[in-house]
Amino acid sequence: MCELENLINKILHIPISEVIISVLIIFCFIIINRFFITNLFKFLNKLVNRTNNFIDNNIIKALERPLKFFILFCGIYYSFKIINLDALNLSLISTAKLMKMALTISISYFIYNLTLENSILYAKMNKTNERNTIFFPFISIIIRLIIVIICISIIAKEFGFTGFITGLGISGVAFALAAQDTCSNLFGGMVIVLDKPFAIGDWIQTSEVEGIVEEITFRSTKIRTFSMALATVPNSKLANNHIINWTQRKLRRIHFKFTIEHDTPIDSIKKCINDIENMLKNNEKVDKDLIIVSFNELSTYGFGIFIYFYTKEFNYVSYEKMKQEINISILEILRDEKIKLMFLNLNFTGIENRGAFCEAECTELESIKNITEEERGT
């Protein structure tokens, strides 16, 4: 209590002229920041914008605020010199310590700015690979945390708070235990960007959600579903899930089957199969490595023709238009050969006919289901 009273007495006995001069010094340094430094950096920004090198632009942007902060602290330092702060014999505060603290914060602030978006690190990673723009935020947050911890530790050590550094480690462990879900999502996000199972803009499918990836954050991944809803999936859950990336496929499969009548002549069937196969081979949007057109089924309700091929068309609207063109071409081939498609007669009476119809219906439904699961999406 006595030390506090002595400190207050010493502060009160500081001459008013020294206090006024100290305030004026701080005000002058504020004016220097506001006008001279601001205009200086405007000039430097115009100068570096003329160059093709992105490094100088980012250094100038990262340096402006830390330099203004340091200049302001220089004003505070000289004002404390005027009022002779060191003569107050304060154990924790001195002009030298304040100057070291200002220098530490300014340097840390400058390095911190170099890890922000549009920084040197960001531009370098983006230039190397566009997918690294997803990886950058995770690298950036780790670097920032390290910078902040080092800065706080240096300042705490300078002011004699050695117990604070020990407490910081203990608090870090306690914080990590309390935020297990957040940490697991963060590491899950890092696994996603390191393993690169998908990128922003990819069409992915998991056991629970399917859609286009819009954003990858520290905690979650946002997916726009085909019903235009926005699904937010925790990174830890997504990293441990089975992911199908439809965007990464090189070809898109098309397969279907149709049934023709029993009394179709064999020569007409052969001619039909050859014409369809040639039509697919002459279509520039169809991949030529694998084209299957086969007479693969004999049943009580007709002859089955199976068609299987791949296309290079990925746009959904163009993809549907292409299927339409192929279907019309197949119909033209069938009509040229006077081949009729088999339509089931629902006016049956016998159990055998009912069984045949049920078999046909189940087969067609299963085929439709497979095609729908394969080709859905946009």
Short mmCIF file of C-alpha atoms in Angstrom, two decimals:
data_model
loop_
_atom_site.label_atom_id
_atom_site.label_comp_id
_atom_site.label_asym_id
_atom_site.label_seq_id
_atom_site.Cartn_x
_atom_site.Cartn_y
_atom_site.Cartn_z
CA MET A 1 0.00 0.00 0.00
CA CYS A 2 2.86 2.33 0.85
CA GLU A 3 4.54 1.60 -2.50
CA LEU A 4 1.34 2.50 -4.34
CA GLU A 5 1.06 5.76 -2.41
CA ASN A 6 4.69 6.61 -3.20
CA LEU A 7 4.06 5.89 -6.88
CA ILE A 8 1.01 8.15 -6.97
CA ASN A 9 2.95 10.90 -5.21
CA LYS A 10 5.79 10.66 -7.74
CA ILE A 11 3.32 10.83 -10.65
CA LEU A 12 1.57 13.84 -9.12
CA HIS A 13 4.87 15.65 -8.68
CA ILE A 14 5.70 15.42 -12.40
CA PRO A 15 5.82 19.00 -13.73
CA ILE A 16 2.81 19.96 -15.81
CA SER A 17 5.10 21.29 -18.55
CA GLU A 18 6.65 17.83 -19.02
CA VAL A 19 3.18 16.27 -19.22
CA ILE A 20 2.13 18.79 -21.89
CA ILE A 21 5.32 18.21 -23.89
CA SER A 22 4.76 14.42 -23.65
CA VAL A 23 1.21 14.74 -24.94
CA LEU A 24 2.37 16.98 -27.80
CA ILE A 25 5.06 14.46 -28.76
CA ILE A 26 2.49 11.65 -28.96
CA PHE A 27 0.18 13.93 -30.98
CA CYS A 28 3.02 14.75 -33.40
CA PHE A 29 3.74 11.08 -33.98
CA ILE A 30 0.02 10.47 -34.61
CA ILE A 31 0.08 13.22 -37.26
CA ILE A 32 3.20 11.64 -38.80
CA ASN A 33 1.34 8.33 -39.05
CA ARG A 34 -1.86 9.90 -40.34
CA PHE A 35 -0.39 12.00 -43.12
CA PHE A 36 3.27 11.29 -43.86
CA ILE A 37 3.34 7.46 -43.48
CA THR A 38 -0.07 7.00 -45.13
CA ASN A 39 0.93 9.08 -48.17
CA LEU A 40 4.32 7.35 -48.27
CA PHE A 41 2.69 3.93 -48.56
CA LYS A 42 0.24 5.19 -51.18
CA PHE A 43 3.24 6.25 -53.25
CA LEU A 44 5.01 2.93 -52.63
CA ASN A 45 1.88 0.96 -53.62
CA LYS A 46 1.68 2.84 -56.92
CA LEU A 47 5.37 2.18 -57.46
CA VAL A 48 5.25 -1.58 -56.81
CA ASN A 49 2.06 -1.99 -58.86
CA ARG A 50 4.09 -1.16 -61.94
CA THR A 51 6.26 -4.23 -61.48
CA ASN A 52 5.32 -7.78 -62.46
CA ASN A 53 6.67 -9.16 -59.19
CA PHE A 54 3.99 -9.90 -56.57
CA ILE A 55 6.45 -10.16 -53.65
CA ASP A 56 7.07 -6.42 -53.28
CA ASN A 57 3.30 -5.70 -53.32
CA ASN A 58 2.68 -8.12 -50.47
CA ILE A 59 5.62 -6.87 -48.41
CA ILE A 60 4.38 -3.26 -48.66
CA LYS A 61 0.84 -4.30 -47.66
CA ALA A 62 2.13 -6.35 -44.71
CA LEU A 63 4.49 -3.61 -43.49
CA GLU A 64 2.20 -0.56 -43.34
CA ARG A 65 0.25 -1.19 -40.11
CA PRO A 66 3.16 -2.69 -38.11
CA LEU A 67 5.30 0.34 -39.01
CA LYS A 68 2.56 2.76 -37.94
CA PHE A 69 2.21 0.85 -34.66
CA PHE A 70 5.97 1.02 -34.03
CA ILE A 71 6.13 4.76 -34.83
CA LEU A 72 3.28 5.41 -32.37
CA PHE A 73 5.18 3.49 -29.69
CA CYS A 74 8.28 5.55 -30.48
CA GLY A 75 6.21 8.62 -29.64
CA ILE A 76 5.14 7.00 -26.36
CA TYR A 77 8.78 6.07 -25.67
CA TYR A 78 10.05 9.64 -26.10
CA SER A 79 7.16 11.05 -24.07
CA PHE A 80 8.08 8.68 -21.20
CA LYS A 81 11.66 9.87 -21.55
CA ILE A 82 10.49 13.45 -21.09
CA ILE A 83 8.64 12.68 -17.86
CA ASN A 84 11.59 10.44 -16.82
CA LEU A 85 9.60 7.23 -16.28
CA ASP A 86 12.72 5.33 -15.25
CA ALA A 87 13.17 7.66 -12.27
CA LEU A 88 9.93 6.30 -10.79
CA ASN A 89 11.79 3.01 -10.11
CA LEU A 90 8.95 0.78 -11.29
CA SER A 91 9.95 -2.88 -11.23
CA LEU A 92 7.72 -3.98 -14.10
CA ILE A 93 7.66 -0.98 -16.43
CA SER A 94 10.61 0.84 -18.00
CA THR A 95 11.21 2.66 -21.25
CA ALA A 96 13.63 -0.04 -22.41
CA LYS A 97 11.09 -2.81 -21.77
CA LEU A 98 8.35 -0.88 -23.53
CA MET A 99 10.61 -0.37 -26.55
CA LYS A 100 11.46 -4.08 -26.68
CA MET A 101 7.76 -4.94 -26.41
CA ALA A 102 6.88 -2.53 -29.24
CA LEU A 103 9.61 -3.99 -31.46
CA THR A 104 8.49 -7.57 -30.72
CA ILE A 105 4.83 -6.80 -31.45
CA SER A 106 5.68 -4.91 -34.67
CA ILE A 107 7.85 -7.72 -36.05
CA SER A 108 5.25 -10.35 -35.08
CA TYR A 109 2.51 -8.23 -36.65
CA PHE A 110 4.50 -7.97 -39.89
CA ILE A 111 5.11 -11.75 -40.08
CA TYR A 112 1.46 -12.37 -39.16
CA ASN A 113 0.35 -10.25 -42.14
CA LEU A 114 2.54 -12.31 -44.45
CA THR A 115 0.33 -15.36 -43.75
CA LEU A 116 -2.95 -13.65 -44.64
CA GLU A 117 -4.86 -14.18 -47.90
CA ASN A 118 -3.22 -12.52 -50.91
CA SER A 119 0.09 -12.72 -49.03
CA ILE A 120 3.38 -14.08 -50.38
CA LEU A 121 2.62 -17.56 -49.03
CA TYR A 122 -0.87 -17.57 -50.54
CA ALA A 123 0.30 -16.34 -53.95
CA LYS A 124 3.19 -18.84 -54.00
CA MET A 125 0.95 -21.82 -53.16
CA ASN A 126 -1.73 -20.73 -55.62
CA LYS A 127 0.84 -20.36 -58.38
CA THR A 128 2.12 -23.89 -57.74
CA ASN A 129 -1.30 -25.56 -57.70
CA GLU A 130 -4.84 -24.18 -57.63
CA ARG A 131 -5.87 -26.88 -55.15
CA ASN A 132 -3.39 -25.38 -52.66
CA THR A 133 -5.80 -22.48 -52.14
CA ILE A 134 -7.77 -24.93 -49.99
CA PHE A 135 -4.66 -26.02 -48.10
CA PHE A 136 -3.52 -22.43 -47.42
CA PRO A 137 -5.99 -21.54 -44.59
CA PHE A 138 -4.86 -24.54 -42.53
CA ILE A 139 -1.16 -23.70 -42.94
CA SER A 140 -1.95 -20.04 -42.25
CA ILE A 141 -3.79 -20.66 -38.96
CA ILE A 142 -0.97 -22.86 -37.63
CA ILE A 143 1.66 -20.23 -38.49
CA ARG A 144 -0.43 -17.46 -36.91
CA LEU A 145 -0.89 -19.43 -33.69
CA ILE A 146 2.87 -20.05 -33.49
CA ILE A 147 3.61 -16.35 -34.07
CA VAL A 148 1.13 -15.22 -31.39
CA ILE A 149 2.43 -17.76 -28.84
CA ILE A 150 6.07 -16.77 -29.45
CA CYS A 151 5.21 -13.05 -29.22
CA ILE A 152 3.31 -13.47 -25.93
CA SER A 153 6.06 -15.66 -24.49
CA ILE A 154 8.79 -13.10 -25.30
CA ILE A 155 6.81 -10.23 -23.78
CA ALA A 156 5.90 -12.29 -20.70
CA LYS A 157 9.53 -13.26 -20.16
CA GLU A 158 10.68 -9.63 -20.59
CA PHE A 159 8.26 -8.44 -17.91
CA GLY A 160 9.11 -11.30 -15.55
CA PHE A 161 5.94 -13.35 -15.95
CA THR A 162 7.78 -16.71 -16.06
CA GLY A 163 4.84 -18.45 -14.41
CA PHE A 164 2.62 -17.23 -17.24
CA ILE A 165 4.57 -19.29 -19.79
CA THR A 166 4.18 -22.43 -17.68
CA GLY A 167 0.50 -21.67 -17.20
CA LEU A 168 0.13 -21.15 -20.92
CA GLY A 169 1.23 -24.74 -21.57
CA ILE A 170 -1.13 -26.12 -18.93
CA SER A 171 -3.98 -23.98 -20.24
CA GLY A 172 -3.24 -25.21 -23.75
CA VAL A 173 -3.65 -28.83 -22.66
CA ALA A 174 -6.88 -28.00 -20.82
CA PHE A 175 -8.18 -26.09 -23.82
CA ALA A 176 -7.36 -28.97 -26.17
CA LEU A 177 -9.25 -31.40 -23.92
CA ALA A 178 -12.24 -29.06 -23.75
CA ALA A 179 -12.28 -28.58 -27.52
CA GLN A 180 -11.77 -32.14 -28.74
CA ASP A 181 -14.50 -31.87 -31.38
CA THR A 182 -13.08 -28.63 -32.74
CA CYS A 183 -9.57 -30.09 -32.85
CA SER A 184 -10.79 -33.28 -34.53
CA ASN A 185 -12.60 -31.20 -37.16
CA LEU A 186 -9.47 -29.11 -37.71
CA PHE A 187 -7.28 -32.18 -38.20
CA GLY A 188 -10.03 -33.76 -40.30
CA GLY A 189 -9.92 -30.70 -42.56
CA MET A 190 -6.13 -30.99 -42.78
CA VAL A 191 -6.50 -34.65 -43.80
CA ILE A 192 -8.95 -33.61 -46.53
CA VAL A 193 -6.69 -30.93 -48.01
CA LEU A 194 -3.56 -33.11 -47.73
CA ASP A 195 -5.12 -36.26 -49.18
CA LYS A 196 -7.15 -34.18 -51.70
CA PRO A 197 -10.12 -36.54 -52.21
CA PHE A 198 -11.99 -33.54 -53.64
CA ALA A 199 -11.65 -29.82 -54.31
CA ILE A 200 -14.00 -26.86 -54.33
CA GLY A 201 -16.43 -27.26 -57.23
CA ASP A 202 -16.27 -31.08 -57.29
CA TRP A 203 -19.37 -33.26 -57.32
CA ILE A 204 -19.04 -35.72 -54.43
CA GLN A 205 -21.25 -38.37 -52.86
CA THR A 206 -21.10 -39.86 -49.36
CA SER A 207 -23.43 -42.19 -47.50
CA GLU A 208 -25.39 -39.18 -46.20
CA VAL A 209 -25.03 -36.30 -48.66
CA GLU A 210 -24.41 -35.66 -52.35
CA GLY A 211 -23.74 -32.41 -54.16
CA ILE A 212 -21.19 -29.76 -55.18
CA VAL A 213 -18.46 -28.70 -52.72
CA GLU A 214 -18.74 -24.94 -52.14
CA GLU A 215 -16.41 -24.24 -49.22
CA ILE A 216 -13.90 -25.97 -46.94
CA THR A 217 -13.37 -24.28 -43.56
CA PHE A 218 -11.48 -25.22 -40.40
CA ARG A 219 -14.53 -26.87 -38.88
CA SER A 220 -16.69 -28.13 -41.73
CA THR A 221 -17.24 -28.57 -45.46
CA LYS A 222 -20.25 -26.95 -47.13
CA ILE A 223 -21.92 -28.93 -49.90
CA ARG A 224 -24.68 -27.64 -52.19
CA THR A 225 -27.08 -30.53 -52.76
CA PHE A 226 -28.99 -31.03 -56.01
CA SER A 227 -32.16 -29.85 -54.28
CA MET A 228 -30.27 -26.52 -53.84
CA ALA A 229 -30.03 -26.95 -50.05
CA LEU A 230 -26.73 -26.21 -48.29
CA ALA A 231 -25.41 -29.13 -46.22
CA THR A 232 -22.70 -28.46 -43.61
CA VAL A 233 -20.71 -31.61 -42.79
CA PRO A 234 -18.09 -31.69 -39.96
CA ASN A 235 -14.62 -32.36 -41.35
CA SER A 236 -13.95 -35.18 -38.88
CA LYS A 237 -17.05 -37.03 -40.06
CA LEU A 238 -16.33 -36.39 -43.73
CA ALA A 239 -12.69 -37.50 -43.43
CA ASN A 240 -13.77 -40.87 -41.99
CA ASN A 241 -16.52 -41.43 -44.58
CA HIS A 242 -16.48 -43.16 -47.95
CA ILE A 243 -16.33 -40.43 -50.62
CA ILE A 244 -17.16 -40.87 -54.30
CA ASN A 245 -15.81 -38.05 -56.45
CA TRP A 246 -17.87 -38.04 -59.64
CA THR A 247 -15.97 -35.06 -61.05
CA GLN A 248 -12.71 -37.02 -61.20
CA ARG A 249 -14.06 -39.66 -63.55
CA LYS A 250 -12.85 -39.42 -67.13
CA LEU A 251 -15.95 -40.95 -68.76
CA ARG A 252 -19.66 -41.26 -68.03
CA ARG A 253 -21.43 -44.59 -68.42
CA ILE A 254 -24.69 -45.20 -70.29
CA HIS A 255 -26.35 -48.62 -70.29
CA PHE A 256 -29.89 -49.79 -70.91
CA LYS A 257 -31.91 -52.65 -72.39
CA PHE A 258 -35.01 -52.93 -74.56
CA THR A 259 -37.11 -55.94 -75.56
CA ILE A 260 -38.34 -56.85 -79.03
CA GLU A 261 -41.09 -59.24 -80.11
CA HIS A 262 -40.66 -63.03 -80.44
CA ASP A 263 -41.42 -63.18 -84.15
CA THR A 264 -38.55 -60.86 -85.15
CA PRO A 265 -36.45 -62.54 -87.91
CA ILE A 266 -32.89 -63.45 -86.95
CA ASP A 267 -31.43 -61.53 -89.90
CA SER A 268 -33.28 -58.41 -88.80
CA ILE A 269 -31.88 -58.80 -85.26
CA LYS A 270 -28.31 -59.13 -86.63
CA LYS A 271 -28.79 -56.13 -88.92
CA CYS A 272 -30.26 -54.08 -86.07
CA ILE A 273 -27.33 -54.89 -83.73
CA ASN A 274 -24.74 -54.03 -86.39
CA ASP A 275 -26.46 -50.74 -87.29
CA ILE A 276 -26.71 -49.63 -83.67
CA GLU A 277 -23.06 -50.51 -83.05
CA ASN A 278 -21.93 -48.58 -86.14
CA MET A 279 -24.09 -45.62 -85.16
CA LEU A 280 -22.40 -45.48 -81.73
CA LYS A 281 -18.92 -45.83 -83.24
CA ASN A 282 -19.60 -42.90 -85.58
CA ASN A 283 -20.83 -40.64 -82.75
CA GLU A 284 -17.97 -38.32 -81.72
CA LYS A 285 -19.32 -38.00 -78.16
CA VAL A 286 -19.13 -41.75 -77.53
CA ASP A 287 -15.88 -43.30 -76.29
CA LYS A 288 -14.67 -45.91 -78.78
CA ASP A 289 -12.75 -48.12 -76.32
CA LEU A 290 -15.81 -50.00 -75.06
CA ILE A 291 -19.08 -50.31 -76.98
CA ILE A 292 -21.33 -53.30 -76.35
CA VAL A 293 -24.50 -54.03 -78.34
CA SER A 294 -25.63 -57.61 -77.81
CA PHE A 295 -28.62 -59.91 -78.05
CA ASN A 296 -28.25 -61.18 -74.49
CA GLU A 297 -31.63 -62.40 -73.34
CA LEU A 298 -34.22 -64.99 -74.33
CA SER A 299 -37.35 -64.97 -72.22
CA THR A 300 -41.02 -65.72 -72.37
CA TYR A 301 -41.86 -62.06 -72.84
CA GLY A 302 -39.41 -61.20 -75.67
CA PHE A 303 -35.83 -60.89 -76.91
CA GLY A 304 -33.56 -58.56 -74.94
CA ILE A 305 -31.07 -56.20 -76.63
CA PHE A 306 -28.41 -54.82 -74.25
CA ILE A 307 -26.49 -51.58 -74.96
CA TYR A 308 -23.45 -50.45 -72.94
CA PHE A 309 -21.00 -47.61 -73.68
CA TYR A 310 -19.27 -44.54 -72.25
CA THR A 311 -19.52 -40.89 -73.23
CA LYS A 312 -17.18 -37.93 -72.90
CA GLU A 313 -20.11 -35.55 -72.30
CA PHE A 314 -20.25 -34.35 -68.67
CA ASN A 315 -22.58 -31.37 -68.81
CA TYR A 316 -25.93 -32.71 -67.65
CA VAL A 317 -28.10 -30.84 -70.20
CA SER A 318 -25.80 -31.80 -73.10
CA TYR A 319 -25.63 -35.34 -71.71
CA GLU A 320 -29.44 -35.69 -71.81
CA LYS A 321 -29.56 -34.22 -75.32
CA MET A 322 -26.98 -36.76 -76.46
CA LYS A 323 -29.02 -39.63 -75.00
CA GLN A 324 -32.08 -38.30 -76.81
CA GLU A 325 -30.23 -38.28 -80.14
CA ILE A 326 -29.03 -41.85 -79.61
CA ASN A 327 -32.51 -43.07 -78.64
CA ILE A 328 -34.04 -41.48 -81.75
CA SER A 329 -31.35 -43.08 -83.91
CA ILE A 330 -32.11 -46.48 -82.36
CA LEU A 331 -35.83 -46.02 -83.02
CA GLU A 332 -35.09 -45.14 -86.66
CA ILE A 333 -32.99 -48.30 -87.03
CA LEU A 334 -35.75 -50.44 -85.50
CA ARG A 335 -38.40 -48.95 -87.80
CA ASP A 336 -36.21 -49.37 -90.87
CA GLU A 337 -35.94 -53.08 -90.06
CA LYS A 338 -39.63 -53.19 -89.08
CA ILE A 339 -38.75 -54.45 -85.61
CA LYS A 340 -41.39 -53.88 -82.98
CA LEU A 341 -40.75 -53.35 -79.29
CA MET A 342 -42.41 -55.82 -76.95
CA PHE A 343 -45.28 -54.45 -74.85
CA LEU A 344 -46.69 -56.69 -72.16
CA ASN A 345 -50.32 -57.67 -72.27
CA LEU A 346 -51.85 -57.00 -68.89
CA ASN A 347 -55.00 -59.03 -69.63
CA PHE A 348 -53.55 -62.31 -68.43
CA THR A 349 -55.41 -65.04 -66.57
CA GLY A 350 -52.92 -67.82 -65.93
CA ILE A 351 -50.46 -68.04 -63.05
CA GLU A 352 -47.60 -68.72 -65.50
CA ASN A 353 -48.34 -65.52 -67.43
CA ARG A 354 -48.59 -63.57 -64.19
CA GLY A 355 -45.19 -64.89 -63.14
CA ALA A 356 -43.67 -63.93 -66.47
CA PHE A 357 -45.10 -60.43 -66.19
CA CYS A 358 -43.82 -60.02 -62.63
CA GLU A 359 -40.37 -61.19 -63.72
CA ALA A 360 -40.36 -58.65 -66.55
CA GLU A 361 -41.57 -55.85 -64.32
CA CYS A 362 -38.95 -56.55 -61.62
CA THR A 363 -36.18 -56.73 -64.24
CA GLU A 364 -37.18 -53.41 -65.79
CA LEU A 365 -37.52 -51.71 -62.38
CA GLU A 366 -34.08 -52.95 -61.35
CA SER A 367 -32.61 -51.66 -64.61
CA ILE A 368 -34.21 -48.25 -64.10
CA LYS A 369 -32.94 -48.13 -60.51
CA ASN A 370 -29.35 -48.89 -61.57
CA ILE A 371 -29.42 -46.27 -64.30
CA THR A 372 -30.90 -43.67 -61.95
CA GLU A 373 -28.27 -44.28 -59.29
CA GLU A 374 -25.49 -44.05 -61.87
CA GLU A 375 -26.60 -40.98 -63.81
CA ARG A 376 -28.32 -38.75 -61.29
CA GLY A 377 -27.01 -35.28 -60.58
CA THR A 378 -26.29 -32.19 -62.58
#
